mmCIF file of C-alpha atoms and ligand atoms in Angstrom:
data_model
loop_
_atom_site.group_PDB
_atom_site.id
_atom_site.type_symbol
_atom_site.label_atom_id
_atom_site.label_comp_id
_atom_site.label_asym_id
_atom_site.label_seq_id
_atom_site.Cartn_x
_atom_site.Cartn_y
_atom_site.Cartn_z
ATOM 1 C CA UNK A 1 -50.759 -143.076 54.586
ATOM 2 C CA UNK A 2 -51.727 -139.765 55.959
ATOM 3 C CA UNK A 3 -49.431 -140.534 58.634
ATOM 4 C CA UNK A 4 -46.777 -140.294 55.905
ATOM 5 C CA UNK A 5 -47.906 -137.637 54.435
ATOM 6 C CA UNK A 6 -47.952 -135.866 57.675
ATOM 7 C CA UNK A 7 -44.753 -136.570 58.354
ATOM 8 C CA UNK A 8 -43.110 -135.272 54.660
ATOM 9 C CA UNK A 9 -44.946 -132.028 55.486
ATOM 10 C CA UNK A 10 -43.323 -131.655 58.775
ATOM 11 C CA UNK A 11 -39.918 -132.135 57.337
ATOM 12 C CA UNK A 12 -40.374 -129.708 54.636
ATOM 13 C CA UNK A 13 -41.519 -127.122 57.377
ATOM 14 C CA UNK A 14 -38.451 -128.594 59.507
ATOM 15 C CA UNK A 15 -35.879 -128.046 56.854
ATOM 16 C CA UNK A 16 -37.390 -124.426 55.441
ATOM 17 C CA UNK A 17 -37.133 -123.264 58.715
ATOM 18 C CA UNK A 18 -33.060 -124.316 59.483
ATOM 19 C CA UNK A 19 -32.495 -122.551 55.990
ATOM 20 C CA UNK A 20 -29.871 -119.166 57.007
ATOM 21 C CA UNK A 21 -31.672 -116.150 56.513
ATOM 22 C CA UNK A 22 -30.623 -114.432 53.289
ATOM 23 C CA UNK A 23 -28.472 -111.348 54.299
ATOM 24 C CA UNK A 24 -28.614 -109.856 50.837
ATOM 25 C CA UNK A 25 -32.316 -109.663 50.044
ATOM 26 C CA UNK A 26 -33.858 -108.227 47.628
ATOM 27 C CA UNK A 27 -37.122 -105.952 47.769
ATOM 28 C CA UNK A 28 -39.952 -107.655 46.511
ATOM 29 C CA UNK A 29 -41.370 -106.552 42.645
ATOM 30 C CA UNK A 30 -44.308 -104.297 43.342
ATOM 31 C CA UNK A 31 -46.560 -104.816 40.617
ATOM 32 C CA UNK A 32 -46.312 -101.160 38.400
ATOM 33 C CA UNK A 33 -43.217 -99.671 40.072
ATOM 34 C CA UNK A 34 -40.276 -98.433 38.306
ATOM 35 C CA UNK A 35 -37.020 -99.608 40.715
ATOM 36 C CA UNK A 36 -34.908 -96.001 39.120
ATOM 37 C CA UNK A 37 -31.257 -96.122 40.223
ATOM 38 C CA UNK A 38 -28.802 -92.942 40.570
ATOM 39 C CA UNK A 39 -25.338 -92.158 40.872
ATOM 40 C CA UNK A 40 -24.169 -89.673 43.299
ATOM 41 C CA UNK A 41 -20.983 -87.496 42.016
ATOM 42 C CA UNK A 42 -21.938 -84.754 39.092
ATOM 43 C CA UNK A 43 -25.644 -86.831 38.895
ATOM 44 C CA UNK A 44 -27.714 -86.141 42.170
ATOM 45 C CA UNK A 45 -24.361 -83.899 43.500
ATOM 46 C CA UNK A 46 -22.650 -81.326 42.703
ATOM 47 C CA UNK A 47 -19.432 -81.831 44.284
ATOM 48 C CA UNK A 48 -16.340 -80.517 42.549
ATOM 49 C CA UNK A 49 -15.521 -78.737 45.235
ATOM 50 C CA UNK A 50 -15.589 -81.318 47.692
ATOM 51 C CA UNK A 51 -13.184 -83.684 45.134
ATOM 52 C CA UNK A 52 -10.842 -80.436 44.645
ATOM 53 C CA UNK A 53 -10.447 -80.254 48.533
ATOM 54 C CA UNK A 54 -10.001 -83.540 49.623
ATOM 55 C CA UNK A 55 -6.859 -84.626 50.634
ATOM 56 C CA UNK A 56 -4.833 -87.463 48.652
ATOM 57 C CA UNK A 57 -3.716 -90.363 50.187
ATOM 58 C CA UNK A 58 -0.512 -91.022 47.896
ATOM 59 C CA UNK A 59 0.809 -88.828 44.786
ATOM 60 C CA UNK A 60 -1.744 -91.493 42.413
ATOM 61 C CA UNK A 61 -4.575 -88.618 41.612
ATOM 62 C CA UNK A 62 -7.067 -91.258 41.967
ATOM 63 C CA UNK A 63 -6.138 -91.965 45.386
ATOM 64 C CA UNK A 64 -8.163 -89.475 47.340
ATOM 65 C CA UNK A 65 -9.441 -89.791 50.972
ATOM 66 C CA UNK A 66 -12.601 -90.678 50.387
ATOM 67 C CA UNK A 67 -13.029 -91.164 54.304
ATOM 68 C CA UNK A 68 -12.866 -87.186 54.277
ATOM 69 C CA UNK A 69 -14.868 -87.015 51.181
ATOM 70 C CA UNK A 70 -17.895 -88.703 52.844
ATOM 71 C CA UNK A 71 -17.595 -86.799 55.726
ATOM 72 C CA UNK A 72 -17.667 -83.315 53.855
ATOM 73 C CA UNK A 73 -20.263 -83.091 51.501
ATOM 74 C CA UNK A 74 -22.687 -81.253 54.168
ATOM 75 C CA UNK A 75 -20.101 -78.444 53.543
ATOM 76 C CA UNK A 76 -19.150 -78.456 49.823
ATOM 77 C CA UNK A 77 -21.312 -80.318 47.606
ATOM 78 C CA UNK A 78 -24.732 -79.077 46.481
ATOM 79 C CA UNK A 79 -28.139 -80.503 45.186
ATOM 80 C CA UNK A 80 -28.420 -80.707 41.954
ATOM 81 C CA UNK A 81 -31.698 -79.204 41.722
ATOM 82 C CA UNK A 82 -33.213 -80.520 38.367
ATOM 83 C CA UNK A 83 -32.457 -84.309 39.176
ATOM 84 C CA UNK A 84 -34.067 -83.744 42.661
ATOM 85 C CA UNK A 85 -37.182 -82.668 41.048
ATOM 86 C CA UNK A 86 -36.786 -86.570 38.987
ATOM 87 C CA UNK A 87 -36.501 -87.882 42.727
ATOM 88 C CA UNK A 88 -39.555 -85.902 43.485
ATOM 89 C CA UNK A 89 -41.382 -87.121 40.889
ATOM 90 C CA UNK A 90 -40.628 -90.707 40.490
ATOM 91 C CA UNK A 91 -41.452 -91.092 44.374
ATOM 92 C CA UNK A 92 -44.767 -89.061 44.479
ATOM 93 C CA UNK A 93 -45.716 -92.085 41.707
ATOM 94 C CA UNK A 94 -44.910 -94.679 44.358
ATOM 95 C CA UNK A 95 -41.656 -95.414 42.252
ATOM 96 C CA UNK A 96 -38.557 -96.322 44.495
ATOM 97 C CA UNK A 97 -35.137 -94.839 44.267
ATOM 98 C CA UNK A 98 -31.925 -96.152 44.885
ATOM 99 C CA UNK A 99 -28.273 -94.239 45.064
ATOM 100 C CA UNK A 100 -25.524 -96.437 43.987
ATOM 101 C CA UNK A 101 -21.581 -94.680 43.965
ATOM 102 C CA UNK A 102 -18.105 -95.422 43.133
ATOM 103 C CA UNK A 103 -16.513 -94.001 46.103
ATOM 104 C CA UNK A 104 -15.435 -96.290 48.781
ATOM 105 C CA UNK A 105 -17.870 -96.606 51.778
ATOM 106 C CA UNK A 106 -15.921 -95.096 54.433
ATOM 107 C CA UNK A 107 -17.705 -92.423 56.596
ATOM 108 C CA UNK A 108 -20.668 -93.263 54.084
ATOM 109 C CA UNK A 109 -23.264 -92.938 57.007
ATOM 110 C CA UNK A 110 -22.290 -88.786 56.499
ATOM 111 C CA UNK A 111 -23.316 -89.007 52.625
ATOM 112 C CA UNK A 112 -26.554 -90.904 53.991
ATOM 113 C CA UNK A 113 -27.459 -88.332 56.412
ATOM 114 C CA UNK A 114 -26.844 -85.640 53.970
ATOM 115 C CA UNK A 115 -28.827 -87.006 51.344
ATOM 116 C CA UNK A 116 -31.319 -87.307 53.562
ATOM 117 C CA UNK A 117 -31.517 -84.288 55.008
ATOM 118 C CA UNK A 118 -31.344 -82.383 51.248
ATOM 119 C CA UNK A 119 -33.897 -84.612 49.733
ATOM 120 C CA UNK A 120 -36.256 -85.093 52.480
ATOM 121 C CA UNK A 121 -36.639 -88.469 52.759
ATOM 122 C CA UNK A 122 -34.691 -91.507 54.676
ATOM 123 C CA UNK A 123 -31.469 -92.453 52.685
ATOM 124 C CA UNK A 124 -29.523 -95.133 54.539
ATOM 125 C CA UNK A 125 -26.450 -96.928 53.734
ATOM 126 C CA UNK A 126 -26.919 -100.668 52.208
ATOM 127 C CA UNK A 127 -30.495 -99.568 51.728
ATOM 128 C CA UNK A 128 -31.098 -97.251 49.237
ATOM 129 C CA UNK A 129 -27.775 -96.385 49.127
ATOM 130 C CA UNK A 130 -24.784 -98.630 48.015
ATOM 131 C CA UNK A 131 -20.837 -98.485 47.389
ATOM 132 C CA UNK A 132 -19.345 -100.226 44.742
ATOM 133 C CA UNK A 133 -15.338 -98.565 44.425
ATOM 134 C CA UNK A 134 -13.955 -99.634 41.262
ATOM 135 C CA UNK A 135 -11.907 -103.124 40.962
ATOM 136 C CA UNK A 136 -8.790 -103.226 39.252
ATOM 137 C CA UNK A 137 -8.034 -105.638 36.600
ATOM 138 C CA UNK A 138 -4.513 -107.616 38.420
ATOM 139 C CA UNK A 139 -3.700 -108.528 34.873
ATOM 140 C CA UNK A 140 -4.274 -105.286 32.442
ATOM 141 C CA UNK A 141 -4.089 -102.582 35.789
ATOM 142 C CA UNK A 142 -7.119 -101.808 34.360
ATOM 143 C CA UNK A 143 -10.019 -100.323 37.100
ATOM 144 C CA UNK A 144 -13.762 -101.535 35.779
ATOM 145 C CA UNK A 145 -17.104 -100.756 37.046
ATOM 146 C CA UNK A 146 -18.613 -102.857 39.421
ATOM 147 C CA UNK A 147 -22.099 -100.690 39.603
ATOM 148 C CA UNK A 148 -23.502 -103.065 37.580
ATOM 149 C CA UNK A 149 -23.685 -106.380 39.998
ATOM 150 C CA UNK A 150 -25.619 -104.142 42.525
ATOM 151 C CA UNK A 151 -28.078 -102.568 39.439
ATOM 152 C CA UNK A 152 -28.653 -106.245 38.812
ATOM 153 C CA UNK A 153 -29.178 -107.469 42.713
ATOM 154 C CA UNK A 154 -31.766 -104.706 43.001
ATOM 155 C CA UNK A 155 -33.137 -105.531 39.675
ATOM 156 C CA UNK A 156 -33.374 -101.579 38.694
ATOM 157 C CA UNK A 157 -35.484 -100.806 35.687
ATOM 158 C CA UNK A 158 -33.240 -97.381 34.606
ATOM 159 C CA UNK A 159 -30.237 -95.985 36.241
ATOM 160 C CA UNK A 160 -29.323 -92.434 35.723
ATOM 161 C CA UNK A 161 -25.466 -91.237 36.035
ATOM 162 C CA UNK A 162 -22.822 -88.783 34.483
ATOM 163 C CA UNK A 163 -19.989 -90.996 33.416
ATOM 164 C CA UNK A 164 -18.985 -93.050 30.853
ATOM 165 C CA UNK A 165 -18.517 -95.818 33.200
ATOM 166 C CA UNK A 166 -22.441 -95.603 34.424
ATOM 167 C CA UNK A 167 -23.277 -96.469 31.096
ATOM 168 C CA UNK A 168 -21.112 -98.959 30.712
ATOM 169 C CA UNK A 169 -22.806 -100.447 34.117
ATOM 170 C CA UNK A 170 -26.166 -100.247 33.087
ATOM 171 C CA UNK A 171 -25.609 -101.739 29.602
ATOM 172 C CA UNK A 172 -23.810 -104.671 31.495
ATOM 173 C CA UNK A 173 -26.869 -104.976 33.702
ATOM 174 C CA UNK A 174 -29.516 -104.792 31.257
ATOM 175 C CA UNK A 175 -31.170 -101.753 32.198
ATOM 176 C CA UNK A 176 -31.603 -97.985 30.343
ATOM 177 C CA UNK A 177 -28.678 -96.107 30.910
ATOM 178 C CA UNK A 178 -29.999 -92.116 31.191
ATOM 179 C CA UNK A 179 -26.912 -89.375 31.342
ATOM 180 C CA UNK A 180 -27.072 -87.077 33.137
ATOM 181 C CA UNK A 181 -25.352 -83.649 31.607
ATOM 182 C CA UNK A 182 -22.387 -82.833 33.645
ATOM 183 C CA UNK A 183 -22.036 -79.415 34.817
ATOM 184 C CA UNK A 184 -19.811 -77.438 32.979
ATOM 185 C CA UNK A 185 -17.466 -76.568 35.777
ATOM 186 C CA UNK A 186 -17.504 -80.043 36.665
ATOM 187 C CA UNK A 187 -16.086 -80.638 32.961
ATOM 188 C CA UNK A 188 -13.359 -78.363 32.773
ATOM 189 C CA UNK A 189 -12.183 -79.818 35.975
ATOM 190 C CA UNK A 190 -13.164 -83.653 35.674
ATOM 191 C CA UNK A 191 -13.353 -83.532 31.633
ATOM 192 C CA UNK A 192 -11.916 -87.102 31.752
ATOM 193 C CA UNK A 193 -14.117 -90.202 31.194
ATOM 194 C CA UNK A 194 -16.378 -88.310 29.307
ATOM 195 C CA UNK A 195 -17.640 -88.851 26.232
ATOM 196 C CA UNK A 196 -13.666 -90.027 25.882
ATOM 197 C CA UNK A 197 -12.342 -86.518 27.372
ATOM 198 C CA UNK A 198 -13.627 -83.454 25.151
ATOM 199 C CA UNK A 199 -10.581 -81.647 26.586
ATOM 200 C CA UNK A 200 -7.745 -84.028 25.460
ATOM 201 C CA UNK A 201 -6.358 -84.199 21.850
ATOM 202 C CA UNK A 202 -8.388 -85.933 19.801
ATOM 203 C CA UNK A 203 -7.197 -89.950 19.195
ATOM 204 C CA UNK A 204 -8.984 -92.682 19.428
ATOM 205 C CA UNK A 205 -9.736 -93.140 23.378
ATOM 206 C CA UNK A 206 -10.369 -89.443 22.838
ATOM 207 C CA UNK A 207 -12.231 -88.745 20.032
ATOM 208 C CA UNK A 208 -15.093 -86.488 20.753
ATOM 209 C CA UNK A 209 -14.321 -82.433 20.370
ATOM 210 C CA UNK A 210 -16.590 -80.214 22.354
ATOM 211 C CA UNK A 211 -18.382 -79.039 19.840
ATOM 212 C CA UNK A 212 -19.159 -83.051 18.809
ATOM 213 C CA UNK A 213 -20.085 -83.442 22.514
ATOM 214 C CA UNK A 214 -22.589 -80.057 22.129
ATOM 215 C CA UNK A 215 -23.836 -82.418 19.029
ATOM 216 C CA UNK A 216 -24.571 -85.119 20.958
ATOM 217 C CA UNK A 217 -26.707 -83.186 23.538
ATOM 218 C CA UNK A 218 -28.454 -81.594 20.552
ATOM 219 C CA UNK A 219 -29.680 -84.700 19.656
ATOM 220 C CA UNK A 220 -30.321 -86.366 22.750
ATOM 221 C CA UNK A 221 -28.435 -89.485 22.400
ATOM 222 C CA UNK A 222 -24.551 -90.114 23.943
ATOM 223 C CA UNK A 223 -22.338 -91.916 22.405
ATOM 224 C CA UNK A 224 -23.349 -95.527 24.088
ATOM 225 C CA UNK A 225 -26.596 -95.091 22.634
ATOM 226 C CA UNK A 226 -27.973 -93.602 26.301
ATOM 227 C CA UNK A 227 -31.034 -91.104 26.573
ATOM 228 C CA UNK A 228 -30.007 -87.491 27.493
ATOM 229 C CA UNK A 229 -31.392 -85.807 30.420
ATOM 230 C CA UNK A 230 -31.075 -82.544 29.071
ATOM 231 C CA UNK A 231 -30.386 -80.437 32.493
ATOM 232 C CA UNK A 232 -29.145 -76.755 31.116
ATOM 233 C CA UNK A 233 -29.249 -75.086 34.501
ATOM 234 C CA UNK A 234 -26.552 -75.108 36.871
ATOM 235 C CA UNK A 235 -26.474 -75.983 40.027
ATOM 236 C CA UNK A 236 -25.276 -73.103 43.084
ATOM 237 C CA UNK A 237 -21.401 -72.868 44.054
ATOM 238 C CA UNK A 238 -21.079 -74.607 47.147
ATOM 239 C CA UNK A 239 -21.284 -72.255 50.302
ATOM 240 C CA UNK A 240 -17.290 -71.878 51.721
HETATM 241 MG MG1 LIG B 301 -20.752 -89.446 38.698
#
């Protein structure tokens, strides 16, 4: 009998051990730590200027070189320095951070390293930082979100971002959506995809005015039902 039994064990062991490692592992739940999430563009950077540069790729707006982008924030994007000091804060409390974008990954090692070297800390691609580029719908033409799936594969407790679409993501995934109040210059040139577009004629994908967007971050709460972060200083222009 304990023969058998001997024998089960070392078949379990056996068969654990062929298992393939699992390449997409998750961190393991440290008991009391937040797992806080951030976008990058108009969140934890301020890089207009880096966007307005770029070079595009085809006459489609969208369809920027986000190859150059990556490579070029050391030169035209800036800190944002209020949502630093959250980074600061949420990491002296043993609280882990995580950087999740929509731009495409190419080059991302430079956006890594430059993260890194403004924030003072190790920011590496795939670990703390992820890219998630839009998908497009192939029936509407439609491009979604995909931020969520990774929010959920880290299992983040909040995730902080500027855009309608980061709200969208964490509400998918479950998790507290905070937004992040984009800079003003940021809005006049990206006023798009948020809070509708406060520039645009008012209809119905656009039905917030300014001065209803100014309401909003009276109160505190965006129009998806997100927390504020009410940030009312403005980042540096970008050195040229
Ligand atoms: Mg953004």
């Amino acid at each position: 009998m304990r023969s058998i039994q001997l024998l089960s064990f070392s078949l379990v062991l056996i068969i654990a051990a062929c298992q393939p490692a699992n390449t997409n592992t998750v961190p393991e739940r440290v008991p009391g730590q937040l797992k806080v999430g951030f976008d990058v563009d108009d969140t934890i950077l301020f890089s207009r200027d880096n966007f307005l540069k770029a070079p595009h790729m085809s006459d489609d707006p969208d369809h920027l070189d986000y190859g150059w982008v990556n490579l070029h924030d050391s030169l035209y994007s800036v800190i944002i320095e209020p949502v630093a000091d959250i980074i600061g804060f949420l990491r002296s409390k043993g609280h882990a951070v995580y950087f999740i974008t929509a731009r495409p990954g190419i080059n991302g090692q430079a956006l890594a390293r430059h993260l890194s070297r403004e924030l003072g800390f190790t920011v590496a691609m795939n670990q703390n930082l992820f890219f998630a580029p839009k998908r497009k719908d192939p029936k509407t033409g439609y491009k979604f979100t995909t931020k969520h799936e990774r929010i959920s594969q880290l299992g983040l407790h909040i995730f902080y971002g500027d855009a309608d679409n980061d709200m969208v993501a964490a509400s998918l995934a479950g998790v507290r959506g905070v937004r992040i109040v984009r800079d003003p210059r940021s809005v006049v040139a990206y006023s798009k995809n948020y809070f509708g577009d406060t520039r645009a004629t008012p209809s119905e994908a656009a039905p917030y005015s300014e001065e209803q967007y100014q309401q909003f971050l009276a109160k505190g709460v965006g129009p998806y039902g997100e927390t504020i972060y009410p940030i009312y200083t403005t980042p540096k222009e970008p050195v040229d």
